[in-house]
Short mmCIF file of C-alpha atoms and ligand atoms in Angstrom, two decimals:
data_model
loop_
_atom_site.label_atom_id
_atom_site.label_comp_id
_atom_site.label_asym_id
_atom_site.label_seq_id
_atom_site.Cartn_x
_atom_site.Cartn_y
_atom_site.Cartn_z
CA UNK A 1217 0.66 12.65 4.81
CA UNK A 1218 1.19 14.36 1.27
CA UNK A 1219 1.21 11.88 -1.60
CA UNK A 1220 2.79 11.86 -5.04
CA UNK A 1221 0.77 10.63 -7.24
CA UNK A 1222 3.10 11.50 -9.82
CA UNK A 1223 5.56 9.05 -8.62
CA UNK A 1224 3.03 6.26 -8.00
CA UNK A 1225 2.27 6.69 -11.57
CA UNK A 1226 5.78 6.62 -12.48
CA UNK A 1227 6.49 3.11 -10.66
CA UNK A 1228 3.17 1.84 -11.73
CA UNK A 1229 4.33 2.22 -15.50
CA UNK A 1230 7.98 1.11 -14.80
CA UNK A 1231 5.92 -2.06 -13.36
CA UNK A 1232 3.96 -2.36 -16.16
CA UNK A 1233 7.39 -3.30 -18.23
CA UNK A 1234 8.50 -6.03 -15.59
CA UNK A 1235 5.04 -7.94 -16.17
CA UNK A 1236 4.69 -11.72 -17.38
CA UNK A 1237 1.63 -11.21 -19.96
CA UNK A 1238 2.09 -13.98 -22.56
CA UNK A 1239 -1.20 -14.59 -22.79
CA UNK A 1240 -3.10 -11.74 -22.11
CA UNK A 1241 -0.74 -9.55 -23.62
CA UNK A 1242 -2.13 -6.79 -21.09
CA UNK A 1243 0.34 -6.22 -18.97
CA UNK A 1244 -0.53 -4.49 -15.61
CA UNK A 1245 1.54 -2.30 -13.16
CA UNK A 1246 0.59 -1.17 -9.57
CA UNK A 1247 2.34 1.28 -7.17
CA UNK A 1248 0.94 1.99 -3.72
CA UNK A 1249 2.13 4.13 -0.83
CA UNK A 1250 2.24 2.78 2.85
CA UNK A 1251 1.72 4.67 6.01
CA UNK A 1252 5.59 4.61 7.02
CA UNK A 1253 6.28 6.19 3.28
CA UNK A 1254 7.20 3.20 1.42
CA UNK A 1255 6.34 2.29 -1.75
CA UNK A 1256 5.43 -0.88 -2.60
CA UNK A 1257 4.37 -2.31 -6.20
CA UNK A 1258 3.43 -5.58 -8.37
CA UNK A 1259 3.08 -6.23 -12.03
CA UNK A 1260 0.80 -9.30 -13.21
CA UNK A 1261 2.74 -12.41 -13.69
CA UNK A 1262 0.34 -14.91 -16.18
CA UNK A 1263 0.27 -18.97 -15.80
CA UNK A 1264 0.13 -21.36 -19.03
CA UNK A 1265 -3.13 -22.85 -16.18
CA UNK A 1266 -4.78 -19.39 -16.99
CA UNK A 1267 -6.72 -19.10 -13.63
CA UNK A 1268 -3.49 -19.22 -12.18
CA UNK A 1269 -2.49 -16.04 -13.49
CA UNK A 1270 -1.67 -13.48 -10.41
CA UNK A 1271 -2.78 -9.76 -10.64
CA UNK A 1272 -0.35 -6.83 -10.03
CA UNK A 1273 -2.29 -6.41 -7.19
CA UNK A 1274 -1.21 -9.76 -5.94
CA UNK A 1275 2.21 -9.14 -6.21
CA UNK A 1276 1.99 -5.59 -4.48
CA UNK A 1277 0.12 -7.14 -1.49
CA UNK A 1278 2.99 -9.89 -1.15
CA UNK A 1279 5.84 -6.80 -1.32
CA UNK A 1280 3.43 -5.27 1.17
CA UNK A 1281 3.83 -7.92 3.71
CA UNK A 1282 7.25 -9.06 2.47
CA UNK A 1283 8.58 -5.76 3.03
CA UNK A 1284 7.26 -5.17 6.76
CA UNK A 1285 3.55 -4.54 6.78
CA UNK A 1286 1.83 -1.49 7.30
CA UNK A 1287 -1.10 -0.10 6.14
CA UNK A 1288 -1.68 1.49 2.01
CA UNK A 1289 -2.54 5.10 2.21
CA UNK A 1290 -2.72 5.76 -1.98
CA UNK A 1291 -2.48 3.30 -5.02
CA UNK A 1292 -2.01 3.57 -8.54
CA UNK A 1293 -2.46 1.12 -11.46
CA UNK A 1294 -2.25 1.45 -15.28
CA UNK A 1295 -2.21 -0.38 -18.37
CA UNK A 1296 0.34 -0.80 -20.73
CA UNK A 1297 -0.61 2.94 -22.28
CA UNK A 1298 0.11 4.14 -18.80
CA UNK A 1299 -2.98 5.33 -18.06
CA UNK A 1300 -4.73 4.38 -14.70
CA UNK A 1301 -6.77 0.75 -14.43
CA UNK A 1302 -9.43 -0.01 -11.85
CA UNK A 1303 -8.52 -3.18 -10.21
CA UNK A 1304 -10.31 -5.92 -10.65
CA UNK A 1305 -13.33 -7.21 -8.21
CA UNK A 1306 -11.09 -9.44 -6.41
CA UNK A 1307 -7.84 -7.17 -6.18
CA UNK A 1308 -10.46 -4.32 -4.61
CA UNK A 1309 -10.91 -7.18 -1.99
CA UNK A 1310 -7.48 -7.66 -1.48
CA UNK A 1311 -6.34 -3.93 -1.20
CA UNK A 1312 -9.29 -3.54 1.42
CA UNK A 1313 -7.82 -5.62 3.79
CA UNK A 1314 -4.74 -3.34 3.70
CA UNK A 1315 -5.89 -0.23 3.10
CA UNK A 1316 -9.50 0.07 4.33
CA UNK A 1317 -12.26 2.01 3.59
CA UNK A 1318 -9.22 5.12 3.70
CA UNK A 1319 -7.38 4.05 0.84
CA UNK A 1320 -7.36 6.56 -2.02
CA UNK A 1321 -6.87 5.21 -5.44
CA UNK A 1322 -6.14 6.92 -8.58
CA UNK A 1323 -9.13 5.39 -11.16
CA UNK A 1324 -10.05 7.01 -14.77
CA UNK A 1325 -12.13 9.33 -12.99
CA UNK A 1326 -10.56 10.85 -10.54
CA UNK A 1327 -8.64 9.97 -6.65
CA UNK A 1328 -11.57 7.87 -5.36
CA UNK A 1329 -11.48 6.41 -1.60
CA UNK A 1330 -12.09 2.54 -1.58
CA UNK A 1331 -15.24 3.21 0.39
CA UNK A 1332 -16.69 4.50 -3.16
CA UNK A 1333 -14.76 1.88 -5.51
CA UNK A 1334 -15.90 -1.53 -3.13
CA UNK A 1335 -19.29 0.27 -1.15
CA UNK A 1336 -19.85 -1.48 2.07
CA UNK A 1337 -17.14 -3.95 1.74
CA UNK A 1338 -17.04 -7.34 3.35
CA UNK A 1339 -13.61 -7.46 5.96
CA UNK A 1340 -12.12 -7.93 9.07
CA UNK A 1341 -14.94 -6.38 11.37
CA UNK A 1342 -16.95 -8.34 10.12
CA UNK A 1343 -15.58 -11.50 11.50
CA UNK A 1344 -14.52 -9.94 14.56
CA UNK A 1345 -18.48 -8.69 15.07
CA UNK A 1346 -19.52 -12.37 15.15
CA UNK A 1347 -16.57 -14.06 17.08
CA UNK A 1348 -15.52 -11.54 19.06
CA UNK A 1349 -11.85 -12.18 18.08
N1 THU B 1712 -5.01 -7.73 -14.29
C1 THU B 1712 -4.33 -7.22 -13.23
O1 THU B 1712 -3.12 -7.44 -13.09
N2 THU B 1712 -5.00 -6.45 -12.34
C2 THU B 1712 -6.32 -6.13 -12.43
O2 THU B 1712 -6.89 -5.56 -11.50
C3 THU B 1712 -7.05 -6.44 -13.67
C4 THU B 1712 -6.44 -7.53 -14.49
C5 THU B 1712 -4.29 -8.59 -15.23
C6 THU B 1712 -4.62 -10.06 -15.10
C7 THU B 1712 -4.28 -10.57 -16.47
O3 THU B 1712 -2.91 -10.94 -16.49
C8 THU B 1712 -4.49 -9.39 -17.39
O4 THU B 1712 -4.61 -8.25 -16.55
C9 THU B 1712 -5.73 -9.50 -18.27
O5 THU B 1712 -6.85 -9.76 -17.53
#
């Protein structure tokens, strides 16, 4: 499956100008590409309770499953200068359930599979290896 990173980038920065960054004022957009050839995408929506605040990544998941499932081949996120923005510990969690170990993402050094970006990650096998479901 050929990906254009060039138009994850693009939605990842159009993102980036839908998000809800009071706060922070670090507003965050995120693109990914599914394995039927959508595109999904989030953009980080803050909370006056700060730990409330939801990560692009959040939002992209939700579209994800919203939108009919699947599985994310490629992602992209960037910062309000556009330029790509390693998710955070807990969004690396949340793309890995989605994407696996597969899933290529576009970081400040280069298209990195998750498998180098969250090594040996915790996730599904691993509860399936214990309880057999
Ligand atoms: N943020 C994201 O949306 N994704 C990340 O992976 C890193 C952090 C947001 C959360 C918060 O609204 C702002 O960036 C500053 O931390």
């Amino acid at each position: 499956m050929s990906i254009d990173w060039d138009a994850l980038r693009v939605r990842a920065r159009e993102l980036c100008t839908h998000a809800y960054a009071p706060y922070s004022d670090f507003p965050v957009g995120a693109a990914a590409l599914v394995d039927d050839g959508r595109m999904v995408a989030g953009c980080n929506v803050e909370n006056a309770g700060y730990g409330v605040t939801l990560c692009a990544e959040c939002g992209l998941i939700s579209d994800l499953v919203a939108t009919g499932g699947g599985r994310l081949v490629a992602f992209a996120c960037v910062n309000a200068l556009g330029e790509p923005l390693m998710p955070c510990g807990r969004c690396r969690q949340l793309l890995y359930e989605f994407g696996g170990d597969d899933l290529l993402l576009d970081t400040p050094q280069g298209i990195w599979p998750m498998s180098r970006v969250l090594p040996q990650a915790f996730g599904p096998d691993d509860l399936t290896h214990v309880t057999g479901r």
